[in-house]
PDB file of C-alpha atoms in Angstrom:
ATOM      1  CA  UNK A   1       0.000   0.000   0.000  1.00  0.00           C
ATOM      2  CA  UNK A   2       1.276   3.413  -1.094  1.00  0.00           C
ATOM      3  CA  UNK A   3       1.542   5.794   1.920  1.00  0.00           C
ATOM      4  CA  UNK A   4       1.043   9.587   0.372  1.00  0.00           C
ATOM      5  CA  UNK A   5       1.739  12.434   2.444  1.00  0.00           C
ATOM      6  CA  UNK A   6       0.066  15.331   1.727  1.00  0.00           C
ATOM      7  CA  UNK A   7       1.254  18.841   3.142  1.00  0.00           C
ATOM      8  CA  UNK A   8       1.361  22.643   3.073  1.00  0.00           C
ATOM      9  CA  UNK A   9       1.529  25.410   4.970  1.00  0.00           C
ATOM     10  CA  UNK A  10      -1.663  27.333   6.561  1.00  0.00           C
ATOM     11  CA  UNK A  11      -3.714  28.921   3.977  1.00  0.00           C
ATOM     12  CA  UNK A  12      -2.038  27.145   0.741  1.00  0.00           C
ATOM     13  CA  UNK A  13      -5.230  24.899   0.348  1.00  0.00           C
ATOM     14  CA  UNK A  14      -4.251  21.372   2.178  1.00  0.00           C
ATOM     15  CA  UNK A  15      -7.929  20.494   3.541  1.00  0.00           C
ATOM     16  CA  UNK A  16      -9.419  21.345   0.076  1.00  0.00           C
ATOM     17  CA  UNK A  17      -6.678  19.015  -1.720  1.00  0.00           C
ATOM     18  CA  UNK A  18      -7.346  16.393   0.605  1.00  0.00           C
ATOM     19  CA  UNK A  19     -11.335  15.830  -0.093  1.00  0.00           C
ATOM     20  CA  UNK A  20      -9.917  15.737  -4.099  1.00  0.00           C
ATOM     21  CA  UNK A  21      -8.094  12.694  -3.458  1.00  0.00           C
ATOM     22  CA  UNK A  22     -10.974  11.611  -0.930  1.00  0.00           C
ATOM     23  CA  UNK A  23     -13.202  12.407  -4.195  1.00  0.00           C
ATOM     24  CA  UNK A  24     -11.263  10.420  -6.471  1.00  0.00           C
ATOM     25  CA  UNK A  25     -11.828   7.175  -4.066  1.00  0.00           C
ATOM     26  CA  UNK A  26      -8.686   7.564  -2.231  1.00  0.00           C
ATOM     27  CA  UNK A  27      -9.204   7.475   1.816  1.00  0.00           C
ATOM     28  CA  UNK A  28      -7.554   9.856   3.609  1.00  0.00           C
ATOM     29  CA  UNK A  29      -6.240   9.860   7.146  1.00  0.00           C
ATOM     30  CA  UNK A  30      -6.219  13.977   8.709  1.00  0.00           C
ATOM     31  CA  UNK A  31      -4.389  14.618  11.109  1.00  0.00           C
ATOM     32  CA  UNK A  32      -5.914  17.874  12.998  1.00  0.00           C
ATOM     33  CA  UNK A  33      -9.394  16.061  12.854  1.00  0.00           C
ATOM     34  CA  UNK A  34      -7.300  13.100  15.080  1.00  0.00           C
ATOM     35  CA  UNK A  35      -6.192  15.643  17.470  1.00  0.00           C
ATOM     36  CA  UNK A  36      -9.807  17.383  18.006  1.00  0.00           C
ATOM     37  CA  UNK A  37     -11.581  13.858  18.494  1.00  0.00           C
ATOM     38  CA  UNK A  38      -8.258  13.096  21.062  1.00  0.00           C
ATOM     39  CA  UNK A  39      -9.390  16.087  22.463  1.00  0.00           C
ATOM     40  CA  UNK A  40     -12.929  15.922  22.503  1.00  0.00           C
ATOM     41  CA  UNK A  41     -15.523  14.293  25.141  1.00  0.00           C
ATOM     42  CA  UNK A  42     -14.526  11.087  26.280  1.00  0.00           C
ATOM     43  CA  UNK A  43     -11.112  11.112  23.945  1.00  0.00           C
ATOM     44  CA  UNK A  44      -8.019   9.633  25.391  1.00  0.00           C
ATOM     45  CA  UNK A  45      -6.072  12.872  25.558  1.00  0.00           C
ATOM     46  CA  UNK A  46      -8.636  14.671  28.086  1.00  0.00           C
ATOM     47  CA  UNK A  47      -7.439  12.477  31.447  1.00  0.00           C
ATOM     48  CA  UNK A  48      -3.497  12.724  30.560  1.00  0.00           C
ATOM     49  CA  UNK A  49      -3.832  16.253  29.523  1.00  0.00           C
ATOM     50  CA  UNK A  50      -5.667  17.440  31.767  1.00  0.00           C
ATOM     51  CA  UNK A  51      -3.039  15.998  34.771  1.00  0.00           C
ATOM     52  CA  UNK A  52      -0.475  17.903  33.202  1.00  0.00           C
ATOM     53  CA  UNK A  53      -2.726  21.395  32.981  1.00  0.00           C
ATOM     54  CA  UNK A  54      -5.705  21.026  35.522  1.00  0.00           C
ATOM     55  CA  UNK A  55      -7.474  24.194  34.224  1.00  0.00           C
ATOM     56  CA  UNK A  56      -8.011  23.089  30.197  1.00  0.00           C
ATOM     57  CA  UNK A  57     -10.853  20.283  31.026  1.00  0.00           C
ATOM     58  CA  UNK A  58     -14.501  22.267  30.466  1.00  0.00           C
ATOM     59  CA  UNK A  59     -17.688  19.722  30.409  1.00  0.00           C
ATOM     60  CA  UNK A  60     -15.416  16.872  29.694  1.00  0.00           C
ATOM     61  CA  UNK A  61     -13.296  17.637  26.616  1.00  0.00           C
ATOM     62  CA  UNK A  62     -10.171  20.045  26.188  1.00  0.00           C
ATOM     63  CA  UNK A  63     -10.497  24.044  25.836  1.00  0.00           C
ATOM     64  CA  UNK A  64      -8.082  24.108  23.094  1.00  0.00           C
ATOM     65  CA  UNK A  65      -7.803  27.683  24.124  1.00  0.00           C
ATOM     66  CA  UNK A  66      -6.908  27.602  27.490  1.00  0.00           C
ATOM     67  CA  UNK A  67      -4.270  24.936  26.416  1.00  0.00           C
ATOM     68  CA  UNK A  68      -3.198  27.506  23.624  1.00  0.00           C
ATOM     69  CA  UNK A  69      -2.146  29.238  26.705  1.00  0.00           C
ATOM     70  CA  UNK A  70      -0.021  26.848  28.561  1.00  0.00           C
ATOM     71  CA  UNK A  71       2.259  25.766  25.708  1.00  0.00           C
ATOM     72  CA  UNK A  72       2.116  29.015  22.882  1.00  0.00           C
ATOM     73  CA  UNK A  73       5.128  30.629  24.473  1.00  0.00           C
ATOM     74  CA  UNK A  74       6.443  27.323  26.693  1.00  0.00           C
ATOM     75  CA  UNK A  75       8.740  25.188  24.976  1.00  0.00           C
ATOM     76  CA  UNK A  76       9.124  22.743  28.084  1.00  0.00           C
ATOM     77  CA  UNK A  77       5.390  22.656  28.515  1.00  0.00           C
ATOM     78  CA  UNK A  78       4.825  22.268  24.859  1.00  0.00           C
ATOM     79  CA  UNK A  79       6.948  19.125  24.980  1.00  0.00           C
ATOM     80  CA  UNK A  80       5.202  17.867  27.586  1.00  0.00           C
ATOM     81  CA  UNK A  81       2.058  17.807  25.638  1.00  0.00           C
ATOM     82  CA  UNK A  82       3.617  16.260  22.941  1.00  0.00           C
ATOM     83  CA  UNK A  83       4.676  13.530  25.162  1.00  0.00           C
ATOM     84  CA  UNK A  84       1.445  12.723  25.810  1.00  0.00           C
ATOM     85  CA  UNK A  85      -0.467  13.379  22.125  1.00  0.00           C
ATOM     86  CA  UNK A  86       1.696  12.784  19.779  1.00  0.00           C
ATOM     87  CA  UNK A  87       1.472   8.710  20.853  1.00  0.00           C
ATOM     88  CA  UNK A  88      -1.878   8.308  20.775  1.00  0.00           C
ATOM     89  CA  UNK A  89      -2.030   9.999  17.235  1.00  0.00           C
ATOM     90  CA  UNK A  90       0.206   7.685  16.718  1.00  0.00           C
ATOM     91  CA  UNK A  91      -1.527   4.655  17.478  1.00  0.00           C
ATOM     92  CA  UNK A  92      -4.994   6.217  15.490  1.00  0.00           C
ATOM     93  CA  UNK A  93      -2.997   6.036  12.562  1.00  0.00           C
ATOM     94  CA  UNK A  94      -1.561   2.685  12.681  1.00  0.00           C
ATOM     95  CA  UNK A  95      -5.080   1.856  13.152  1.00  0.00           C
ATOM     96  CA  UNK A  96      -6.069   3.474   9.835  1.00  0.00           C
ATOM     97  CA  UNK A  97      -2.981   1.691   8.097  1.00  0.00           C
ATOM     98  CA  UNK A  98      -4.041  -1.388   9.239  1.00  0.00           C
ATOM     99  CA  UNK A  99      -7.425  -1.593   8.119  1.00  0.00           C
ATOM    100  CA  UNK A 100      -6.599  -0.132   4.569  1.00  0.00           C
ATOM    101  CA  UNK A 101      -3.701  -2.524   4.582  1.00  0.00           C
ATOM    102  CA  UNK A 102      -5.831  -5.385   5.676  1.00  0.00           C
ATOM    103  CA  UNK A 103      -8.800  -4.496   3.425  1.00  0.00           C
ATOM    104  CA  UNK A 104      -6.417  -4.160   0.122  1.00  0.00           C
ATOM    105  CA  UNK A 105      -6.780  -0.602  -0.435  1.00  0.00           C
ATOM    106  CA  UNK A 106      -3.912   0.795  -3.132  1.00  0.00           C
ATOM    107  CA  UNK A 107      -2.887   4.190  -1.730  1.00  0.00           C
ATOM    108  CA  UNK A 108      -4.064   5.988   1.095  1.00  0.00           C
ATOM    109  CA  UNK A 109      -3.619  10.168   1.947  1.00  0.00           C
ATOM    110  CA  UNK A 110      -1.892  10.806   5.131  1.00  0.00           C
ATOM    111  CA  UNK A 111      -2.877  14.648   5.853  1.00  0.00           C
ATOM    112  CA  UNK A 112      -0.500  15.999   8.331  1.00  0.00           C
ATOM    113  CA  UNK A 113       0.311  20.207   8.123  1.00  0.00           C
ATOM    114  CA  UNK A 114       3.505  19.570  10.281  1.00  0.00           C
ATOM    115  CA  UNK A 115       4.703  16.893   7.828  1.00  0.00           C
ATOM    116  CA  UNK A 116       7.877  18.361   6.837  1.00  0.00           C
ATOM    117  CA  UNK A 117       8.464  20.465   9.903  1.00  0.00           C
ATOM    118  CA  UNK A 118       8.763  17.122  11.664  1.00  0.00           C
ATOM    119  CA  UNK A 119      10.629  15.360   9.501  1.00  0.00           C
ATOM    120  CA  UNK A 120       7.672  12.552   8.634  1.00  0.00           C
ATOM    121  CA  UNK A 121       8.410  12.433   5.131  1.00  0.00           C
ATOM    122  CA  UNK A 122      11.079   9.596   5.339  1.00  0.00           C
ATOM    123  CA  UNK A 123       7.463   7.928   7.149  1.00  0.00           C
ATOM    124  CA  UNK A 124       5.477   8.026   3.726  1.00  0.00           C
ATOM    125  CA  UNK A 125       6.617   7.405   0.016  1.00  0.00           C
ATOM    126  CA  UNK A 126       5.468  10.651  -1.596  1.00  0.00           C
ATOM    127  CA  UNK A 127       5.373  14.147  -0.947  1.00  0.00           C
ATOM    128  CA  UNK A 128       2.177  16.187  -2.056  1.00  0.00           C
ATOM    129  CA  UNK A 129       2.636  19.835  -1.153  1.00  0.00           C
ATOM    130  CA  UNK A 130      -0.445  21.879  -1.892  1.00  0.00           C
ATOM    131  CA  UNK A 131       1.062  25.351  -2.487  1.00  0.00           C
ATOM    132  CA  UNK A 132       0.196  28.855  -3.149  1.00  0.00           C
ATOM    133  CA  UNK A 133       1.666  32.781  -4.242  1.00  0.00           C
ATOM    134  CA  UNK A 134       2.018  33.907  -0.760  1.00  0.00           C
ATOM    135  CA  UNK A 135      -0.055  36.915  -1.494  1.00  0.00           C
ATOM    136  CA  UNK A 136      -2.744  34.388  -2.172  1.00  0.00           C
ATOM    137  CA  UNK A 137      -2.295  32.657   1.426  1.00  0.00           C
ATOM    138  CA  UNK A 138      -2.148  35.994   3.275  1.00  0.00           C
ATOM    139  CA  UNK A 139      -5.414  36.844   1.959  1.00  0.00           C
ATOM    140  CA  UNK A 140      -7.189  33.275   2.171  1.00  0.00           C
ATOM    141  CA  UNK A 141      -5.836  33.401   6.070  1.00  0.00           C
ATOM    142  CA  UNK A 142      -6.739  37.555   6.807  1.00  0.00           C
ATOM    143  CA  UNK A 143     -10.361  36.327   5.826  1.00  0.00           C
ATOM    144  CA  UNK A 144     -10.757  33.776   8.592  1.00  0.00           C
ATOM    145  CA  UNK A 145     -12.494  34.597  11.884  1.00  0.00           C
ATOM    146  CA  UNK A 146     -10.317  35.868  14.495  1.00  0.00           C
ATOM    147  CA  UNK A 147      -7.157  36.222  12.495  1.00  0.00           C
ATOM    148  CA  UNK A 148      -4.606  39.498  12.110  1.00  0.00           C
ATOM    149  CA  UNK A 149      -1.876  40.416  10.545  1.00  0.00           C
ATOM    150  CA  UNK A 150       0.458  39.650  13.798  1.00  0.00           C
ATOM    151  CA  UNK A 151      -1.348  36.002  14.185  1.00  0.00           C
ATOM    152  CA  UNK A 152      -0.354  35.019  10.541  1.00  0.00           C
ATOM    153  CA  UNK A 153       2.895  36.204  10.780  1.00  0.00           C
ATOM    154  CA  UNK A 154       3.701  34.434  14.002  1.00  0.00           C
ATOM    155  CA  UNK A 155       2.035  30.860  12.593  1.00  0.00           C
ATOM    156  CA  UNK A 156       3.947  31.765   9.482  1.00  0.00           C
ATOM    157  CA  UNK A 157       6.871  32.075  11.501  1.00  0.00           C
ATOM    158  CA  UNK A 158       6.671  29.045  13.101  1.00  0.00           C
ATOM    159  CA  UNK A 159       6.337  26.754   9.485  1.00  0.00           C
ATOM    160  CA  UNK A 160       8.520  25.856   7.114  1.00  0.00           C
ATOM    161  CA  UNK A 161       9.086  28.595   4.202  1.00  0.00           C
ATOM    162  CA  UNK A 162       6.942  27.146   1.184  1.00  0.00           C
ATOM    163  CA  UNK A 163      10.335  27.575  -0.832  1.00  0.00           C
ATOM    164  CA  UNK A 164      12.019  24.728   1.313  1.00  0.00           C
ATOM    165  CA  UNK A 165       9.299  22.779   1.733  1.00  0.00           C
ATOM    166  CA  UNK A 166       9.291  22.634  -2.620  1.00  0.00           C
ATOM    167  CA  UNK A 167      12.515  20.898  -2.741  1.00  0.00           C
ATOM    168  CA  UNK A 168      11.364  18.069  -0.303  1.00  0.00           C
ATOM    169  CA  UNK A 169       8.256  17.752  -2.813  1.00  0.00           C
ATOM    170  CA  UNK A 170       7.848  14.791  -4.986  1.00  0.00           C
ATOM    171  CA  UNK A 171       4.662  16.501  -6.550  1.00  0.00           C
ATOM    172  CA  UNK A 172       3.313  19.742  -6.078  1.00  0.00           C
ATOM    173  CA  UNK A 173      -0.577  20.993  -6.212  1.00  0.00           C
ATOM    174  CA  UNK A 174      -0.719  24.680  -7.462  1.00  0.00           C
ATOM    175  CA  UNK A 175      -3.910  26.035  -5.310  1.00  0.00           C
ATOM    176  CA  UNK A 176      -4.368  29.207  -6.634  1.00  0.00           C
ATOM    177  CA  UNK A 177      -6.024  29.008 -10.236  1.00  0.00           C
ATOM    178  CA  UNK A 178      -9.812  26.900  -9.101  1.00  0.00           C
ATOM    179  CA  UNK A 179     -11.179  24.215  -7.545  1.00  0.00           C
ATOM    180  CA  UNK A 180     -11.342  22.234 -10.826  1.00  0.00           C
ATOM    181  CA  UNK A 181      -7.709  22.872 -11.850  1.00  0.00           C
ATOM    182  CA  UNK A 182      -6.558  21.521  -8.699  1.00  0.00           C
ATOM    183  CA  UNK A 183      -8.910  18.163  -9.304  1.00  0.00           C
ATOM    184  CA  UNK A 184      -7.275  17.715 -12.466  1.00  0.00           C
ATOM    185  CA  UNK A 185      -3.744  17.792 -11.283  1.00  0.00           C
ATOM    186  CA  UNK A 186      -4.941  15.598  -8.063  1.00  0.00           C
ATOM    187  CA  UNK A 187      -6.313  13.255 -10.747  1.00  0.00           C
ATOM    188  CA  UNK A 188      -2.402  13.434 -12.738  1.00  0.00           C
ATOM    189  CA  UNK A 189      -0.624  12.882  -9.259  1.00  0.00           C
ATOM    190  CA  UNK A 190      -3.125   9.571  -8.804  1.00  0.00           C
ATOM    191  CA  UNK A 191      -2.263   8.428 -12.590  1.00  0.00           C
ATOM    192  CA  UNK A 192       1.482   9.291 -11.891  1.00  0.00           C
ATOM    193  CA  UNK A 193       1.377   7.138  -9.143  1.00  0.00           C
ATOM    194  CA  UNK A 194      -0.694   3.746 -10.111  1.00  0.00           C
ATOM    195  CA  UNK A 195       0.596   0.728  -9.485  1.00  0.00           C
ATOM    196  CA  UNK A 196       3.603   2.330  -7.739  1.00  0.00           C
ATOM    197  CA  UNK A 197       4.652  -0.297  -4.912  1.00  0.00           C
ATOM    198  CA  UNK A 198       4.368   1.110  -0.872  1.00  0.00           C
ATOM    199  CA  UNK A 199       7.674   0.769   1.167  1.00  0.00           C
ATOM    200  CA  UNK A 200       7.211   3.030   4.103  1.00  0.00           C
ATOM    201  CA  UNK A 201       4.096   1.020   5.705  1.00  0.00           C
ATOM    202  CA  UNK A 202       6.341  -2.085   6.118  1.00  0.00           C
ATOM    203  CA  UNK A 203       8.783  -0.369   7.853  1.00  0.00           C
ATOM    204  CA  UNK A 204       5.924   1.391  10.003  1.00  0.00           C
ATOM    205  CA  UNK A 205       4.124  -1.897  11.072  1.00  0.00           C
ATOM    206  CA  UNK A 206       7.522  -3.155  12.314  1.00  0.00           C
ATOM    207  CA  UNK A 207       8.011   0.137  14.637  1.00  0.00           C
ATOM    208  CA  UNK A 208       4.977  -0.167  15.717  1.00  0.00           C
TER     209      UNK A 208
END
C-alpha cells in the first residue's frame, strides 16, 4: 500500500486538496481532525492532559484555548504535551494503516500540516505539497475569523518557508487558479502514481 503524504503550509489549500483525493476514491487519514476527536468528550487525551494542565478540562473535553495558553510561548510545557499526544495519534494512525492494509486498499492520503516540519516524510513514500503565491495565502488566512496580521505572521513564523518545503516535494498541487484545476492535477498525481509499490508502511508496522 502506497503511503502519500500530503502537506502545506496554513492557507495554501491542504484540507481542500485532501477531499480531491478523498473524491477520487482515495481514503484519507487527517491529522488535525485526530487531534480534536483526542481532544474531545470522552477522547483519550482529556485524562493525561488534563493531569499535566488542571485548568483546560470544560464539560469533559479540552479548551483548546486555554491549552493555547499553557504551551504558545512554553517550549518545556509544549513538549510535555507532545509527550502525551503525539502517541496516541500515533496509534490512530496505525489503526487506519491497518485496516486499509488489511482491506487491500492501493494508496491511502496521510494529511498531516507539520509533515515536513517534523521530519515525517522519510514515514510516507510521496510528498504532495499543496502550495500557493504567498499573497494568495495571506489573503485566504486575513479572511478567517479571528485572524490578524500579527497572528499570521507568528504561525507563518513558526512553518517551514513554502520555498524549502518545494525541494522536499515529490509533486506539487498549485492552489491558486480553481477548484477544478486543482482536481485535475490531483487526478495526474493519482495516474502518476498507479501501481507504484508502498515501502514506508512495512517499515511502520515493524516500529509499531
Amino acid at each position: 500500500m502506497l503511503l502519500i503524504g500530503l502537506t502545506g503550509s496554513i492557507g495554501m489549500g491542504k484540507s481542500q486538496t485532501a477531499l480531491l483525493f478523498a473524491e477520487q476514491g482515495v481514503p484519507v487519514y487527517d491529522a488535525d481532525a485526530t487531534v480534536h476527536a483526542l481532544y474531545g468528550k470522552g477522547g483519550a487525551a482529556v485524562a493525561p492532559v488534563g493531569a499535566l494542565f488542571p485548568d483546560v478540562i470544560v464539560d469533559g473535553a479540552i479548551d483548546r484555548g486555554k491549552l493555547s495558553t499553557h504551551v504558545v510561548n512554553d517550549a518545556a510545557a509544549l513538549k510535555r504535551l507532545e509527550a502525551v499526544v503525539h502517541p496516541l495519534a500515533g496509534q490512530a494512525q496505525i489503526k487506519f494503516l491497518r485496516h486499509h492494509l488489511d482491506a487491500g486498499t492501493p494508496a491511502v492520503v496521510l494529511d498531516i500540516p507539520l509533515l515536513l516540519e517534523t521530519g515525517a516524510q522519510d514515514r510516507v513514500d510521496v510528498v504532495v505539497l499543496v502550495s500557493a503565491p504567498f499573497e494568495i495565502q495571506r489573503q485566504r488566512v486575513l479572511a478567517r475569523p479571528n485572524m490578524a496580521e500579527e497572528k499570521f505572521n507568528a504561525i507563518v513564523a513558526k512553518q517551514m518557508p513554502d520555498a524549502d518545503k518545494r525541494k522536499h516535494a515529490d509533486f506539487i498541487v498549485d492552489s491558486s487558479i480553481s477548484v477544478d484545476d486543482a482536481r485535475r492535477q490531483v487526478g495526474d498525481i493519482l495516474s502518476a502514481l498507479a501501481g507504484r509499490p508502498g515501502t514506508a508502511l512495512e517499515h511502520r508496522l515493524k516500529q509499531s
